[in-house]
Amino acid sequence: NFIPESMDGTSFASLFLDNRDKNEGNGIRQERIQPRQDFLISYHGEGYLPCGMAECPPDPHGGWMPDAWNNTYHCIRTISSEANSIYCRFEDEEGFLEYYDLHDD
């Protein structure tokens, strides 16, 4: 939960802790950080050549395919008191984009 002085980085644990949970001693630092409103979500599809699916050749009976090469996407998720949205760009032949205002949609 806490980052020792010997390590580089910032813990996000303070987002879930209140000020009473800080440990001020024993060489441990836990600084209160402001929560981010935007964060990146990325996923890289697991399709393979020659068929672009996770299993080649694909099931001729139309069975479930767990993933495909065109299931690669990058999204920006925004959560705040003013905004609740997601914008995604898919790495496919169409360059598919989508945006949802999750307050309204």
mmCIF file of N, CA and C in Angstrom:
data_model
loop_
_atom_site.group_PDB
_atom_site.id
_atom_site.type_symbol
_atom_site.label_atom_id
_atom_site.label_comp_id
_atom_site.label_asym_id
_atom_site.label_seq_id
_atom_site.Cartn_x
_atom_site.Cartn_y
_atom_site.Cartn_z
ATOM 1 N N ASN A 1 0.799 -1.203 0.000
ATOM 2 C CA ASN A 1 0.000 0.000 0.000
ATOM 3 C C ASN A 1 0.840 1.264 0.000
ATOM 4 N N PHE A 2 2.021 1.202 0.590
ATOM 5 C CA PHE A 2 2.862 2.382 0.715
ATOM 6 C C PHE A 2 4.155 2.173 -0.045
ATOM 7 N N ILE A 3 4.760 3.262 -0.527
ATOM 8 C CA ILE A 3 5.989 3.190 -1.310
ATOM 9 C C ILE A 3 7.176 3.460 -0.404
ATOM 10 N N PRO A 4 8.105 2.516 -0.287
ATOM 11 C CA PRO A 4 9.329 2.781 0.484
ATOM 12 C C PRO A 4 10.156 3.868 -0.207
ATOM 13 N N GLU A 5 10.953 4.614 0.550
ATOM 14 C CA GLU A 5 11.784 5.688 0.002
ATOM 15 C C GLU A 5 12.714 5.180 -1.097
ATOM 16 N N SER A 6 13.090 3.905 -1.054
ATOM 17 C CA SER A 6 14.031 3.352 -2.028
ATOM 18 C C SER A 6 13.400 3.137 -3.408
ATOM 19 N N MET A 7 12.091 3.293 -3.527
ATOM 20 C CA MET A 7 11.413 3.048 -4.798
ATOM 21 C C MET A 7 10.978 4.356 -5.445
ATOM 22 N N ASP A 8 10.974 4.340 -6.768
ATOM 23 C CA ASP A 8 10.536 5.497 -7.547
ATOM 24 C C ASP A 8 9.063 5.294 -7.918
ATOM 25 N N GLY A 9 8.281 6.366 -7.931
ATOM 26 C CA GLY A 9 6.895 6.254 -8.354
ATOM 27 C C GLY A 9 5.949 6.910 -7.377
ATOM 28 N N THR A 10 4.693 6.912 -7.733
ATOM 29 C CA THR A 10 3.641 7.472 -6.898
ATOM 30 C C THR A 10 2.540 6.445 -6.745
ATOM 31 N N SER A 11 2.199 6.144 -5.536
ATOM 32 C CA SER A 11 1.123 5.204 -5.273
ATOM 33 C C SER A 11 -0.223 5.872 -5.516
ATOM 34 N N PHE A 12 -1.182 5.120 -6.010
ATOM 35 C CA PHE A 12 -2.536 5.649 -6.133
ATOM 36 C C PHE A 12 -3.400 5.223 -4.951
ATOM 37 N N ALA A 13 -2.782 4.639 -3.945
ATOM 38 C CA ALA A 13 -3.527 4.186 -2.772
ATOM 39 C C ALA A 13 -4.214 5.341 -2.063
ATOM 40 N N SER A 14 -3.628 6.539 -2.110
ATOM 41 C CA SER A 14 -4.231 7.665 -1.396
ATOM 42 C C SER A 14 -5.585 8.054 -1.981
ATOM 43 N N LEU A 15 -5.876 7.622 -3.185
ATOM 44 C CA LEU A 15 -7.198 7.871 -3.743
ATOM 45 C C LEU A 15 -8.276 7.149 -2.940
ATOM 46 N N PHE A 16 -7.877 6.069 -2.257
ATOM 47 C CA PHE A 16 -8.831 5.238 -1.530
ATOM 48 C C PHE A 16 -8.727 5.420 -0.018
ATOM 49 N N LEU A 17 -7.725 6.172 0.434
ATOM 50 C CA LEU A 17 -7.500 6.357 1.860
ATOM 51 C C LEU A 17 -7.864 7.776 2.260
ATOM 52 N N ASP A 18 -8.277 7.961 3.489
ATOM 53 C CA ASP A 18 -8.448 9.333 3.957
ATOM 54 C C ASP A 18 -7.172 9.740 4.699
ATOM 55 N N ASN A 19 -7.090 10.991 5.127
ATOM 56 C CA ASN A 19 -5.867 11.516 5.728
ATOM 57 C C ASN A 19 -5.460 10.777 6.995
ATOM 58 N N ARG A 20 -6.392 10.154 7.698
ATOM 59 C CA ARG A 20 -6.057 9.425 8.921
ATOM 60 C C ARG A 20 -5.243 8.176 8.622
ATOM 61 N N ASP A 21 -5.257 7.704 7.351
ATOM 62 C CA ASP A 21 -4.576 6.464 7.010
ATOM 63 C C ASP A 21 -3.104 6.654 6.637
ATOM 64 N N LYS A 22 -2.597 7.884 6.681
ATOM 65 C CA LYS A 22 -1.207 8.124 6.308
ATOM 66 C C LYS A 22 -0.269 7.549 7.361
ATOM 67 N N ASN A 23 0.821 6.969 6.891
ATOM 68 C CA ASN A 23 1.868 6.482 7.776
ATOM 69 C C ASN A 23 3.041 7.442 7.623
ATOM 70 N N GLU A 24 3.332 8.233 8.642
ATOM 71 C CA GLU A 24 4.347 9.277 8.554
ATOM 72 C C GLU A 24 5.730 8.787 8.963
ATOM 73 N N GLY A 25 5.850 7.620 9.507
ATOM 74 C CA GLY A 25 7.148 7.188 10.038
ATOM 75 C C GLY A 25 7.731 5.999 9.309
ATOM 76 N N ASN A 26 8.867 5.558 9.816
ATOM 77 C CA ASN A 26 9.520 4.335 9.359
ATOM 78 C C ASN A 26 9.966 4.387 7.902
ATOM 79 N N GLY A 27 10.348 5.555 7.392
ATOM 80 C CA GLY A 27 10.866 5.648 6.028
ATOM 81 C C GLY A 27 9.843 5.394 4.943
ATOM 82 N N ILE A 28 8.578 5.462 5.290
ATOM 83 C CA ILE A 28 7.517 5.216 4.308
ATOM 84 C C ILE A 28 6.833 6.532 3.999
ATOM 85 N N ARG A 29 6.674 6.832 2.718
ATOM 86 C CA ARG A 29 5.995 8.067 2.325
ATOM 87 C C ARG A 29 4.688 7.723 1.632
ATOM 88 N N GLN A 30 3.680 8.450 1.972
ATOM 89 C CA GLN A 30 2.376 8.305 1.327
ATOM 90 C C GLN A 30 1.815 9.704 1.181
ATOM 91 N N GLU A 31 1.846 10.232 -0.027
ATOM 92 C CA GLU A 31 1.409 11.589 -0.266
ATOM 93 C C GLU A 31 0.002 11.589 -0.843
ATOM 94 N N ARG A 32 -0.785 12.539 -0.403
ATOM 95 C CA ARG A 32 -2.136 12.696 -0.927
ATOM 96 C C ARG A 32 -2.031 13.254 -2.336
ATOM 97 N N ILE A 33 -2.588 12.556 -3.311
ATOM 98 C CA ILE A 33 -2.547 13.037 -4.690
ATOM 99 C C ILE A 33 -3.955 13.354 -5.157
ATOM 100 N N GLN A 34 -4.031 14.247 -6.106
ATOM 101 C CA GLN A 34 -5.327 14.591 -6.684
ATOM 102 C C GLN A 34 -5.724 13.498 -7.674
ATOM 103 N N PRO A 35 -6.957 13.063 -7.636
ATOM 104 C CA PRO A 35 -7.378 12.027 -8.575
ATOM 105 C C PRO A 35 -7.371 12.544 -10.006
ATOM 106 N N ARG A 36 -7.014 11.705 -10.920
ATOM 107 C CA ARG A 36 -7.063 12.051 -12.326
ATOM 108 C C ARG A 36 -8.495 11.977 -12.809
ATOM 109 N N GLN A 37 -8.812 12.828 -13.753
ATOM 110 C CA GLN A 37 -10.136 12.792 -14.355
ATOM 111 C C GLN A 37 -10.127 12.001 -15.657
ATOM 112 N N ASP A 38 -8.967 11.888 -16.284
ATOM 113 C CA ASP A 38 -8.844 11.190 -17.557
ATOM 114 C C ASP A 38 -7.820 10.080 -17.427
ATOM 115 N N PHE A 39 -8.087 8.962 -18.066
ATOM 116 C CA PHE A 39 -7.091 7.910 -18.114
ATOM 117 C C PHE A 39 -7.221 7.129 -19.405
ATOM 118 N N LEU A 40 -6.128 6.462 -19.759
ATOM 119 C CA LEU A 40 -6.028 5.729 -21.011
ATOM 120 C C LEU A 40 -6.389 4.269 -20.797
ATOM 121 N N ILE A 41 -7.158 3.736 -21.731
ATOM 122 C CA ILE A 41 -7.468 2.312 -21.777
ATOM 123 C C ILE A 41 -6.975 1.819 -23.129
ATOM 124 N N SER A 42 -6.129 0.809 -23.152
ATOM 125 C CA SER A 42 -5.641 0.246 -24.411
ATOM 126 C C SER A 42 -5.761 -1.266 -24.370
ATOM 127 N N TYR A 43 -6.084 -1.818 -25.512
ATOM 128 C CA TYR A 43 -6.136 -3.274 -25.645
ATOM 129 C C TYR A 43 -5.612 -3.636 -27.021
ATOM 130 N N HIS A 44 -4.804 -4.650 -27.077
ATOM 131 C CA HIS A 44 -4.249 -5.113 -28.343
ATOM 132 C C HIS A 44 -4.812 -6.492 -28.656
ATOM 133 N N GLY A 45 -5.583 -6.572 -29.745
ATOM 134 C CA GLY A 45 -6.194 -7.832 -30.159
ATOM 135 C C GLY A 45 -5.150 -8.909 -30.408
ATOM 136 N N GLU A 46 -5.555 -10.140 -30.266
ATOM 137 C CA GLU A 46 -4.629 -11.267 -30.340
ATOM 138 C C GLU A 46 -4.811 -12.091 -31.600
ATOM 139 N N GLY A 47 -5.154 -11.452 -32.696
ATOM 140 C CA GLY A 47 -5.298 -12.186 -33.950
ATOM 141 C C GLY A 47 -3.959 -12.494 -34.579
ATOM 142 N N TYR A 48 -3.919 -13.553 -35.364
ATOM 143 C CA TYR A 48 -2.682 -14.000 -36.007
ATOM 144 C C TYR A 48 -2.911 -14.187 -37.498
ATOM 145 N N LEU A 49 -1.843 -14.095 -38.243
ATOM 146 C CA LEU A 49 -1.904 -14.413 -39.667
ATOM 147 C C LEU A 49 -2.027 -15.916 -39.816
ATOM 148 N N PRO A 50 -2.624 -16.431 -40.817
ATOM 149 C CA PRO A 50 -3.147 -15.739 -41.984
ATOM 150 C C PRO A 50 -4.610 -15.318 -41.855
ATOM 151 N N CYS A 51 -5.322 -15.749 -40.808
ATOM 152 C CA CYS A 51 -6.769 -15.513 -40.785
ATOM 153 C C CYS A 51 -7.171 -14.287 -39.969
ATOM 154 N N GLY A 52 -6.277 -13.725 -39.163
ATOM 155 C CA GLY A 52 -6.603 -12.559 -38.352
ATOM 156 C C GLY A 52 -7.371 -12.885 -37.090
ATOM 157 N N MET A 53 -7.586 -14.145 -36.797
ATOM 158 C CA MET A 53 -8.322 -14.563 -35.604
ATOM 159 C C MET A 53 -7.356 -15.160 -34.589
ATOM 160 N N ALA A 54 -7.843 -15.396 -33.376
ATOM 161 C CA ALA A 54 -7.003 -15.973 -32.326
ATOM 162 C C ALA A 54 -6.661 -17.426 -32.617
ATOM 163 N N GLU A 55 -7.494 -18.115 -33.417
ATOM 164 C CA GLU A 55 -7.233 -19.496 -33.806
ATOM 165 C C GLU A 55 -7.339 -19.590 -35.318
ATOM 166 N N CYS A 56 -6.299 -20.105 -35.955
ATOM 167 C CA CYS A 56 -6.299 -20.271 -37.412
ATOM 168 C C CYS A 56 -6.180 -21.748 -37.738
ATOM 169 N N PRO A 57 -6.994 -22.260 -38.619
ATOM 170 C CA PRO A 57 -8.129 -21.590 -39.264
ATOM 171 C C PRO A 57 -9.293 -21.449 -38.283
ATOM 172 N N PRO A 58 -10.192 -20.495 -38.546
ATOM 173 C CA PRO A 58 -11.353 -20.338 -37.668
ATOM 174 C C PRO A 58 -12.236 -21.585 -37.685
ATOM 175 N N ASP A 59 -12.975 -21.772 -36.611
ATOM 176 C CA ASP A 59 -13.884 -22.908 -36.495
ATOM 177 C C ASP A 59 -14.895 -22.863 -37.640
ATOM 178 N N PRO A 60 -14.956 -23.900 -38.485
ATOM 179 C CA PRO A 60 -15.883 -23.882 -39.619
ATOM 180 C C PRO A 60 -17.351 -23.917 -39.197
ATOM 181 N N HIS A 61 -17.618 -24.263 -37.949
ATOM 182 C CA HIS A 61 -18.996 -24.333 -37.466
ATOM 183 C C HIS A 61 -19.438 -23.025 -36.796
ATOM 184 N N GLY A 62 -18.603 -21.993 -36.910
ATOM 185 C CA GLY A 62 -18.964 -20.694 -36.336
ATOM 186 C C GLY A 62 -18.874 -20.642 -34.833
ATOM 187 N N GLY A 63 -17.985 -21.427 -34.265
ATOM 188 C CA GLY A 63 -17.828 -21.437 -32.812
ATOM 189 C C GLY A 63 -17.317 -20.103 -32.297
ATOM 190 N N TRP A 64 -17.296 -19.969 -31.001
ATOM 191 C CA TRP A 64 -16.885 -18.734 -30.354
ATOM 192 C C TRP A 64 -15.414 -18.457 -30.618
ATOM 193 N N MET A 65 -15.113 -17.241 -31.036
ATOM 194 C CA MET A 65 -13.730 -16.812 -31.244
ATOM 195 C C MET A 65 -13.377 -15.819 -30.151
ATOM 196 N N PRO A 66 -12.381 -16.093 -29.351
ATOM 197 C CA PRO A 66 -12.080 -15.221 -28.224
ATOM 198 C C PRO A 66 -11.537 -13.846 -28.598
ATOM 199 N N ASP A 67 -10.897 -13.710 -29.758
ATOM 200 C CA ASP A 67 -10.312 -12.417 -30.089
ATOM 201 C C ASP A 67 -9.959 -12.381 -31.569
ATOM 202 N N ALA A 68 -9.658 -11.173 -32.044
ATOM 203 C CA ALA A 68 -9.271 -10.981 -33.434
ATOM 204 C C ALA A 68 -8.335 -9.790 -33.521
ATOM 205 N N TRP A 69 -7.580 -9.693 -34.607
ATOM 206 C CA TRP A 69 -6.608 -8.610 -34.758
ATOM 207 C C TRP A 69 -7.277 -7.247 -34.756
ATOM 208 N N ASN A 70 -8.494 -7.131 -35.266
ATOM 209 C CA ASN A 70 -9.137 -5.819 -35.340
ATOM 210 C C ASN A 70 -9.857 -5.448 -34.046
ATOM 211 N N ASN A 71 -9.567 -6.158 -32.972
ATOM 212 C CA ASN A 71 -10.107 -5.815 -31.662
ATOM 213 C C ASN A 71 -9.068 -5.034 -30.854
ATOM 214 N N THR A 72 -8.240 -4.253 -31.541
ATOM 215 C CA THR A 72 -7.253 -3.400 -30.895
ATOM 216 C C THR A 72 -7.835 -2.000 -30.809
ATOM 217 N N TYR A 73 -7.802 -1.412 -29.610
ATOM 218 C CA TYR A 73 -8.376 -0.086 -29.443
ATOM 219 C C TYR A 73 -7.645 0.695 -28.354
ATOM 220 N N HIS A 74 -7.830 2.011 -28.404
ATOM 221 C CA HIS A 74 -7.290 2.934 -27.418
ATOM 222 C C HIS A 74 -8.418 3.897 -27.060
ATOM 223 N N CYS A 75 -8.641 4.091 -25.778
ATOM 224 C CA CYS A 75 -9.746 4.936 -25.327
ATOM 225 C C CYS A 75 -9.250 5.942 -24.289
ATOM 226 N N ILE A 76 -9.919 7.069 -24.239
ATOM 227 C CA ILE A 76 -9.744 8.034 -23.159
ATOM 228 C C ILE A 76 -11.040 8.030 -22.359
ATOM 229 N N ARG A 77 -10.942 7.712 -21.075
ATOM 230 C CA ARG A 77 -12.102 7.663 -20.183
ATOM 231 C C ARG A 77 -12.022 8.874 -19.271
ATOM 232 N N THR A 78 -13.077 9.652 -19.211
ATOM 233 C CA THR A 78 -13.127 10.842 -18.368
ATOM 234 C C THR A 78 -14.231 10.669 -17.334
ATOM 235 N N ILE A 79 -13.870 10.843 -16.061
ATOM 236 C CA ILE A 79 -14.831 10.749 -14.967
ATOM 237 C C ILE A 79 -14.599 11.938 -14.035
ATOM 238 N N SER A 80 -15.603 12.782 -13.919
ATOM 239 C CA SER A 80 -15.541 13.913 -12.991
ATOM 240 C C SER A 80 -16.971 14.319 -12.666
ATOM 241 N N SER A 81 -17.113 15.347 -11.846
ATOM 242 C CA SER A 81 -18.462 15.829 -11.537
ATOM 243 C C SER A 81 -19.105 16.471 -12.762
ATOM 244 N N GLU A 82 -18.298 16.955 -13.709
ATOM 245 C CA GLU A 82 -18.828 17.595 -14.912
ATOM 246 C C GLU A 82 -18.935 16.652 -16.103
ATOM 247 N N ALA A 83 -18.114 15.624 -16.157
ATOM 248 C CA ALA A 83 -18.056 14.774 -17.351
ATOM 249 C C ALA A 83 -18.007 13.301 -16.972
ATOM 250 N N ASN A 84 -18.612 12.485 -17.813
ATOM 251 C CA ASN A 84 -18.579 11.036 -17.667
ATOM 252 C C ASN A 84 -18.651 10.485 -19.085
ATOM 253 N N SER A 85 -17.485 10.330 -19.720
ATOM 254 C CA SER A 85 -17.479 9.982 -21.135
ATOM 255 C C SER A 85 -16.354 9.022 -21.464
ATOM 256 N N ILE A 86 -16.470 8.439 -22.662
ATOM 257 C CA ILE A 86 -15.409 7.593 -23.199
ATOM 258 C C ILE A 86 -15.323 7.824 -24.698
ATOM 259 N N TYR A 87 -14.091 7.984 -25.172
ATOM 260 C CA TYR A 87 -13.804 8.171 -26.592
ATOM 261 C C TYR A 87 -12.827 7.077 -26.988
ATOM 262 N N CYS A 88 -13.155 6.300 -28.031
ATOM 263 C CA CYS A 88 -12.315 5.169 -28.433
ATOM 264 C C CYS A 88 -11.983 5.233 -29.915
ATOM 265 N N ARG A 89 -10.778 4.781 -30.227
ATOM 266 C CA ARG A 89 -10.328 4.648 -31.612
ATOM 267 C C ARG A 89 -9.883 3.202 -31.799
ATOM 268 N N PHE A 90 -10.474 2.556 -32.793
ATOM 269 C CA PHE A 90 -10.136 1.170 -33.091
ATOM 270 C C PHE A 90 -9.106 1.127 -34.202
ATOM 271 N N GLU A 91 -8.149 0.213 -34.079
ATOM 272 C CA GLU A 91 -7.125 0.019 -35.105
ATOM 273 C C GLU A 91 -7.638 -1.026 -36.087
ATOM 274 N N ASP A 92 -8.535 -0.609 -36.948
ATOM 275 C CA ASP A 92 -9.084 -1.520 -37.949
ATOM 276 C C ASP A 92 -9.041 -0.840 -39.314
ATOM 277 N N GLU A 93 -9.504 -1.526 -40.332
ATOM 278 C CA GLU A 93 -9.464 -0.980 -41.689
ATOM 279 C C GLU A 93 -10.375 0.226 -41.858
ATOM 280 N N GLU A 94 -11.380 0.362 -41.010
ATOM 281 C CA GLU A 94 -12.326 1.472 -41.105
ATOM 282 C C GLU A 94 -11.880 2.698 -40.313
ATOM 283 N N GLY A 95 -10.927 2.545 -39.395
ATOM 284 C CA GLY A 95 -10.556 3.642 -38.506
ATOM 285 C C GLY A 95 -11.732 4.047 -37.632
ATOM 286 N N PHE A 96 -12.452 3.054 -37.114
ATOM 287 C CA PHE A 96 -13.698 3.265 -36.369
ATOM 288 C C PHE A 96 -13.457 4.079 -35.106
ATOM 289 N N LEU A 97 -14.290 5.099 -34.905
ATOM 290 C CA LEU A 97 -14.251 5.948 -33.714
ATOM 291 C C LEU A 97 -15.595 5.882 -33.018
ATOM 292 N N GLU A 98 -15.587 5.965 -31.695
ATOM 293 C CA GLU A 98 -16.847 6.064 -30.969
ATOM 294 C C GLU A 98 -16.666 6.938 -29.746
ATOM 295 N N TYR A 99 -17.735 7.637 -29.403
ATOM 296 C CA TYR A 99 -17.754 8.511 -28.245
ATOM 297 C C TYR A 99 -19.100 8.330 -27.552
ATOM 298 N N TYR A 100 -19.064 8.189 -26.241
ATOM 299 C CA TYR A 100 -20.285 8.086 -25.457
ATOM 300 C C TYR A 100 -20.213 9.052 -24.298
ATOM 301 N N ASP A 101 -21.249 9.856 -24.141
ATOM 302 C CA ASP A 101 -21.437 10.653 -22.934
ATOM 303 C C ASP A 101 -22.257 9.765 -22.004
ATOM 304 N N LEU A 102 -21.630 9.208 -21.000
ATOM 305 C CA LEU A 102 -22.278 8.201 -20.168
ATOM 306 C C LEU A 102 -23.308 8.794 -19.206
ATOM 307 N N HIS A 103 -23.381 10.126 -19.118
ATOM 308 C CA HIS A 103 -24.493 10.753 -18.405
ATOM 309 C C HIS A 103 -25.772 10.636 -19.217
ATOM 310 N N ASP A 104 -25.632 10.731 -20.549
ATOM 311 C CA ASP A 104 -26.785 10.749 -21.433
ATOM 312 C C ASP A 104 -27.060 9.446 -22.169
ATOM 313 N N ASP A 105 -26.021 8.691 -22.498
ATOM 314 C CA ASP A 105 -26.179 7.467 -23.304
ATOM 315 C C ASP A 105 -26.464 6.247 -22.462
#
